C-alpha cells in the first residue's frame, strides 16, 4: 500500500522540518529516509519510498505559436513555441496544434522516468528541448499525446507553482505489517499516528458534510438484507445523489490517485477510490436509474450463479458467497468486485452510493475462491470499523460538491443491526513499567495519559489504575487485552530508548529431551563408523502400507502417491538404496524417521525407528561377512548408549520382505529393541538390488525405558595380554554368540573374545575364526600357563562338540 506525505499533511500540521515545500532534492531525499525510519520503528514497515515532482522546477509552461510539417518525415512536426522566448523543436505527438498551452522541458532537464533532455538532431533538423506527455512528468499514465494545459494558464511559469501538490514523497508500506491494523489502510489513519509521532503536530478533523438518517423503508429505493446473511452484514449505509454529471475529476485528485497506484477514470469512480484511500472505507456507486423500484437486496448467492466482473474475469458463485442484487439479478460480489452492469456511465445523472462493513472471513474466503483480490477486498478482509460508513458517505458529498455547483441527495439509509459496544480495558500503571523494563521517571504517568489520548483512547487514571475506552477504529482484531495497550505505549516511547538489561537469572542447564538425545547419539555413532544419513517423506502410497487396518489415511491427500502416513520405513529405505546403487554399489546408510499406527483401543501411535543397511558387491563365495560387520556396528551404538549387552535370538520373521534364515531379534533386558536381517530373495529381486544387503531396524522409543549401565573408572591392567587364535568347525546354523559365551565361561583369565571371520565349508558346516585374549590381574602369564590355557579352551569347546578346523 502507498501513502502520500502530502495527503497525510491534509489532516495534520507537520513541523517545518518535515515539510518538503521549497526544499532542494537532496534535502527531500534525507527527509524521506528519516520519515521512513520513524514509521518503521514506531508504526509499521516501510519497504521503499519514491520522490515525485523531481523535474517540476525545470519544466515550463509554453504556448505553441506555429506547427509545420517536418521536411524529412511524414509523422514528425516542427513546432515553434514561446516560453519567454521563441524556440523551435521537433515533436511527433498526434495532438499537437497551434494555440495549445503545453509543458516544455528545456535541455538539461531530467524527467521523472530518468530521461535527460539533451540537444539533438532529428531527421536533419536540430531540436532543443521537448514537449512532454502527462506520463513523462509523472501526472498520469497517459503517454500517447502531449499534455494540454488550460487555456488560461500563464505562459513561462514553472510547473512546481502550477502543481504544488505533486512535489511529494510516497511511502510503500509492507501490507503484512498492518494486517491487524484496519485503521492504517487509509491516509487518515496514518495522520493519527503522525500526530503523535511528530512532536508539535496536531490532528485535524476530516471535513465532511453532515447528512440525515432515515429507516430503509422510507427511502425511494430501499435496501433489503436477507435473513441468511445478516450475520455477515455488519453495517450497510447508502443514499441517492441526484443532479450529477460524469466528468473528469480535478487534476489534484487525479494526480494523488496516480501517485498511490490508482488510475483516474471519472469523478464518480475516482470519488469512491479517493475516499477508500483517504479513510480506508471502500465504496461503490450504482447508476440509480438502472435500479428498479424493488431496490437493492443483499443475500447469499445461489449455486451456479455467475457474474461478469469489472475485473475482466467471470466469477462462478456458491451459497457461501455474498452478493448485492436488483430484481434478484446479481450486480456485485459484496466487498470484492462489481459486475460490468453495476457501474456508472457517461450519461448517468443519478447514483446510489453505498458504504458497508462485512464479516472479514466471508470476504477473504470468497476472494480466494474466485481468484479476484481487489483494493476493496484487501481492506474488508481486515474487518473495518462500522462507524466509518457514515463518514465515507458524508465525504462523498464533499468530494462531489467540489466538482459540481450543486447536488441533491435523499436521506441516508443505515442498516446497523448490532452497533459496536464500548470496550473497556483496565490496567495498572506499574504493569506498564514492569513490562517495558523502564522506570517511572522515564515515562511519567501524565505522559502515558497524553499519549493514549492522542491515539484516540478515552482515558481515566485513578490511584495509578488506568481505565480506558478503546476507539472504534482499534477494536476490530487489534486492541483486546491490556498487553496491547502496553505495546502501544512502548512503540510510542520508542523501543530504541529502552535500555537492554540482561535479566538476573541463575544459569541452569536445560533438560534435554531423552528421545532426542538417543537419536542424536545413534546418528553420531553411525556417522563415525562411515555411514551416511538418508531422509524420506512420511507420506506414502497405499501399496506401500504394511497394515492398512492400523494405518493413517489422509482425508484430503495432495496425490494418491502421498495418501497415507507411513507405518514402516522399509519400502522407502530400500527404494533409496536402489536409487543410490546407480552410482555406488557398496553403501553404508541409515535413516531415523517416525512411523504411524493405531493401537488396539484406537489411539494414534507415533514412534521413531532407525533403519541401518550395509550393501556389498556379491562375491562368488559369500561368508555373510557384512552381516557380522553390521552387527558389530550396532553393538558399538548400544555400547555408546551405555546399554547392557544385547542378545541376538533367531526368530521367524514377521514381514514378507525379511529372509526366513537370515533374521534375528535384538534383545536387551528381556525386551525386543529391533531386528537384523537380510532381504528375502523374492523381495530383493523385485527391487533389483544388485548387491548383498543386510539391514537392521531399531525402535528408538524402546531404548528410553532401558536402564543405562553405570561405568566406573578402573586402573588399567599392567600385565601383558596373551593372544590366541583358533578356527572352530560348527554346524551352519550355529550362532557365534554361543561359542563366545562358552569361551567367556571357561576361565576368569579370558579377557576378550572376538570373531575374526566366518567361512562356509559346505552346506552343513562352517568355520568360525576366533581371537581370544588371556590376561591375569595379578601377574604375567608364563609360557607354560599360556599353553595350558590354549589347550584347555580347545578341549573345553570339543566337549561341547566344537572341534578345531582340520
Short mmCIF file of C-alpha atoms in Angstrom, two decimals, residues 453-667:
data_model
loop_
_atom_site.label_atom_id
_atom_site.label_comp_id
_atom_site.label_asym_id
_atom_site.label_seq_id
_atom_site.Cartn_x
_atom_site.Cartn_y
_atom_site.Cartn_z
CA UNK A 453 -5.48 10.27 24.35
CA UNK A 454 -3.55 11.23 21.21
CA UNK A 455 -4.07 7.67 19.96
CA UNK A 456 -7.83 8.16 20.37
CA UNK A 457 -8.42 6.37 23.68
CA UNK A 458 -10.73 7.78 26.33
CA UNK A 459 -8.55 7.65 29.45
CA UNK A 460 -9.16 7.98 33.18
CA UNK A 461 -6.38 7.34 35.71
CA UNK A 462 -7.34 6.86 39.35
CA UNK A 463 -4.84 5.74 42.01
CA UNK A 464 -2.38 4.55 39.38
CA UNK A 465 -5.06 2.43 37.72
CA UNK A 466 -5.67 3.16 34.04
CA UNK A 467 -9.21 2.77 32.77
CA UNK A 468 -9.67 3.40 29.08
CA UNK A 469 -12.18 3.02 26.29
CA UNK A 470 -10.80 1.63 23.03
CA UNK A 471 -11.67 3.77 19.98
CA UNK A 472 -13.90 2.08 17.42
CA UNK A 473 -11.16 2.01 14.77
CA UNK A 474 -8.91 -0.09 17.04
CA UNK A 475 -11.48 -2.60 18.34
CA UNK A 476 -11.56 -4.96 15.38
CA UNK A 477 -8.90 -7.67 15.98
CA UNK A 478 -6.41 -5.13 17.30
CA UNK A 479 -6.69 -3.80 20.88
CA UNK A 480 -8.26 -6.53 23.02
CA UNK A 481 -6.13 -7.00 26.18
CA UNK A 482 -4.02 -4.83 28.48
CA UNK A 483 -0.80 -6.08 26.88
CA UNK A 484 -1.92 -4.42 23.65
CA UNK A 485 -2.07 -1.10 25.48
CA UNK A 486 1.43 -1.61 26.90
CA UNK A 487 2.68 -2.37 23.38
CA UNK A 488 1.15 0.90 22.15
CA UNK A 489 2.91 2.85 24.89
CA UNK A 490 6.17 1.05 24.17
CA UNK A 491 6.23 1.85 20.46
CA UNK A 492 5.37 5.49 21.08
CA UNK A 493 8.01 5.75 23.81
CA UNK A 494 10.47 4.21 21.35
CA UNK A 495 11.91 0.71 21.57
CA UNK A 496 15.36 2.14 20.90
CA UNK A 497 15.02 4.23 24.04
CA UNK A 498 14.59 1.18 26.27
CA UNK A 499 17.95 0.19 27.71
CA UNK A 500 18.67 -3.52 27.28
CA UNK A 501 19.44 -5.03 30.71
CA UNK A 502 20.13 -8.78 30.98
CA UNK A 503 17.72 -10.48 33.38
CA UNK A 504 19.21 -11.67 36.66
CA UNK A 505 18.56 -15.39 36.34
CA UNK A 506 20.52 -18.34 37.62
CA UNK A 507 22.11 -20.31 34.82
CA UNK A 508 20.74 -23.83 34.92
CA UNK A 509 21.31 -26.32 32.12
CA UNK A 510 18.08 -27.16 30.35
CA UNK A 511 16.78 -30.69 30.48
CA UNK A 512 17.44 -32.36 27.16
CA UNK A 513 14.71 -34.43 25.59
CA UNK A 514 15.70 -38.06 26.21
CA UNK A 515 14.37 -39.32 22.91
CA UNK A 516 16.27 -36.59 21.05
CA UNK A 517 19.48 -37.41 22.94
CA UNK A 518 19.20 -41.08 21.97
CA UNK A 519 18.52 -40.20 18.33
CA UNK A 520 21.47 -37.84 18.21
CA UNK A 521 23.79 -40.43 19.78
CA UNK A 522 22.69 -43.07 17.27
CA UNK A 523 23.28 -40.61 14.41
CA UNK A 524 26.72 -39.53 15.62
CA UNK A 525 27.91 -43.08 16.31
CA UNK A 526 26.81 -44.39 12.93
CA UNK A 527 28.35 -41.44 11.09
CA UNK A 528 31.60 -42.03 12.98
CA UNK A 529 31.60 -45.60 11.62
CA UNK A 530 31.28 -44.45 8.00
CA UNK A 531 27.50 -44.25 7.49
CA UNK A 532 25.59 -41.60 5.55
CA UNK A 533 22.14 -40.45 6.64
CA UNK A 534 19.10 -40.59 4.34
CA UNK A 535 15.79 -38.78 4.63
CA UNK A 536 12.41 -39.66 3.13
CA UNK A 537 8.98 -38.06 3.25
CA UNK A 538 6.49 -39.53 5.77
CA UNK A 539 3.67 -39.68 3.18
CA UNK A 540 3.47 -42.88 1.12
CA UNK A 541 1.19 -44.59 -1.40
CA UNK A 542 -1.42 -47.17 -0.43
CA UNK A 543 0.60 -50.07 -1.89
CA UNK A 544 3.49 -49.27 0.46
CA UNK A 545 1.39 -49.58 3.62
CA UNK A 546 2.21 -52.60 5.80
CA UNK A 547 -1.04 -52.97 7.77
CA UNK A 548 -3.85 -50.94 6.23
CA UNK A 549 -6.25 -51.59 9.12
CA UNK A 550 -3.99 -49.77 11.60
CA UNK A 551 -2.54 -47.12 9.28
CA UNK A 552 -3.45 -43.43 8.98
CA UNK A 553 -5.11 -42.30 5.77
CA UNK A 554 -5.24 -38.61 4.83
CA UNK A 555 -8.73 -37.18 4.33
CA UNK A 556 -7.63 -34.84 1.55
CA UNK A 557 -4.29 -36.05 0.12
CA UNK A 558 -2.31 -33.95 -2.35
CA UNK A 559 -1.90 -37.02 -4.56
CA UNK A 560 -2.57 -40.76 -4.40
CA UNK A 561 1.16 -41.36 -4.04
CA UNK A 562 1.00 -39.49 -0.74
CA UNK A 563 -2.31 -40.64 0.69
CA UNK A 564 -1.08 -42.47 3.83
CA UNK A 565 1.28 -41.74 6.69
CA UNK A 566 3.93 -44.44 6.62
CA UNK A 567 3.64 -47.35 9.06
CA UNK A 568 7.13 -48.63 8.18
CA UNK A 569 10.42 -47.37 6.80
CA UNK A 570 11.30 -50.50 4.82
CA UNK A 571 9.83 -49.66 1.39
CA UNK A 572 11.15 -46.13 1.15
CA UNK A 573 14.53 -47.09 2.59
CA UNK A 574 15.02 -49.95 0.14
CA UNK A 575 13.93 -47.79 -2.79
CA UNK A 576 16.50 -45.18 -1.83
CA UNK A 577 19.20 -47.85 -1.80
CA UNK A 578 18.19 -48.97 -5.30
CA UNK A 579 18.43 -45.37 -6.46
CA UNK A 580 21.84 -44.83 -4.82
CA UNK A 581 23.23 -48.02 -6.33
CA UNK A 582 23.06 -46.43 -9.77
CA UNK A 583 26.25 -44.64 -8.75
CA UNK A 584 27.73 -46.75 -5.92
CA UNK A 585 27.23 -50.43 -5.05
CA UNK A 586 28.97 -50.50 -1.68
CA UNK A 587 26.90 -48.46 0.75
CA UNK A 588 26.60 -47.83 4.47
CA UNK A 589 23.45 -45.78 5.08
CA UNK A 590 20.83 -45.18 7.74
CA UNK A 591 17.63 -43.24 8.32
CA UNK A 592 15.86 -42.23 11.51
CA UNK A 593 12.19 -41.49 10.89
CA UNK A 594 8.79 -41.56 12.51
CA UNK A 595 6.20 -44.23 11.75
CA UNK A 596 2.49 -44.00 12.48
CA UNK A 597 -0.03 -46.64 13.51
CA UNK A 598 -3.09 -47.20 15.69
CA UNK A 599 -3.30 -49.09 18.98
CA UNK A 600 -5.86 -51.78 19.70
CA UNK A 601 -8.06 -49.27 21.54
CA UNK A 602 -7.97 -46.91 18.55
CA UNK A 603 -5.48 -44.35 19.85
CA UNK A 604 -2.84 -42.99 17.47
CA UNK A 605 0.77 -44.13 17.95
CA UNK A 606 3.86 -42.28 16.74
CA UNK A 607 7.23 -44.00 17.10
CA UNK A 608 10.76 -43.20 15.94
CA UNK A 609 12.64 -46.02 14.24
CA UNK A 610 16.16 -46.29 12.83
CA UNK A 611 16.89 -48.30 9.66
CA UNK A 612 20.52 -49.21 9.01
CA UNK A 613 21.97 -51.01 5.98
CA UNK A 614 25.23 -52.31 4.54
CA UNK A 615 25.44 -53.35 0.88
CA UNK A 616 28.45 -55.04 -0.73
CA UNK A 617 29.11 -56.36 -4.22
CA UNK A 618 28.29 -60.06 -4.48
CA UNK A 619 31.21 -62.50 -4.23
CA UNK A 620 31.42 -65.98 -5.74
CA UNK A 621 31.50 -67.45 -2.25
CA UNK A 622 29.63 -65.40 0.35
CA UNK A 623 30.61 -65.66 4.01
CA UNK A 624 27.99 -63.11 5.15
CA UNK A 625 30.87 -61.00 6.43
CA UNK A 626 28.85 -57.81 6.02
CA UNK A 627 26.15 -59.25 8.27
CA UNK A 628 28.64 -59.51 11.13
CA UNK A 629 30.10 -56.08 10.33
CA UNK A 630 26.61 -54.61 10.68
CA UNK A 631 26.14 -56.50 13.92
CA UNK A 632 29.40 -55.10 15.33
CA UNK A 633 28.38 -51.57 14.33
CA UNK A 634 25.07 -51.94 16.15
CA UNK A 635 26.89 -53.27 19.21
CA UNK A 636 29.04 -50.16 19.08
CA UNK A 637 25.92 -47.96 19.04
CA UNK A 638 24.44 -49.79 22.02
CA UNK A 639 27.73 -49.52 23.88
CA UNK A 640 27.92 -45.75 23.36
CA UNK A 641 24.34 -45.52 24.64
CA UNK A 642 25.58 -47.35 27.77
CA UNK A 643 23.03 -50.12 27.34
CA UNK A 644 23.51 -53.68 28.64
CA UNK A 645 24.91 -56.41 26.39
CA UNK A 646 22.45 -57.33 23.64
CA UNK A 647 21.33 -60.86 22.83
CA UNK A 648 20.72 -61.91 19.23
CA UNK A 649 17.97 -64.53 19.02
CA UNK A 650 16.95 -66.36 15.86
CA UNK A 651 13.24 -65.98 15.18
CA UNK A 652 10.80 -66.47 12.34
CA UNK A 653 10.45 -63.12 10.52
CA UNK A 654 7.11 -61.32 10.71
CA UNK A 655 7.35 -59.50 7.39
CA UNK A 656 7.42 -60.85 3.86
CA UNK A 657 10.47 -58.82 2.84
CA UNK A 658 12.71 -60.40 5.52
CA UNK A 659 14.83 -63.53 4.89
CA UNK A 660 13.50 -66.52 6.77
CA UNK A 661 17.01 -67.87 7.56
CA UNK A 662 18.97 -64.62 7.99
CA UNK A 663 16.93 -62.92 10.68
CA UNK A 664 17.40 -62.29 14.38
CA UNK A 665 15.81 -60.18 17.07
CA UNK A 666 17.92 -57.85 19.22
CA UNK A 667 17.07 -58.34 22.89
#
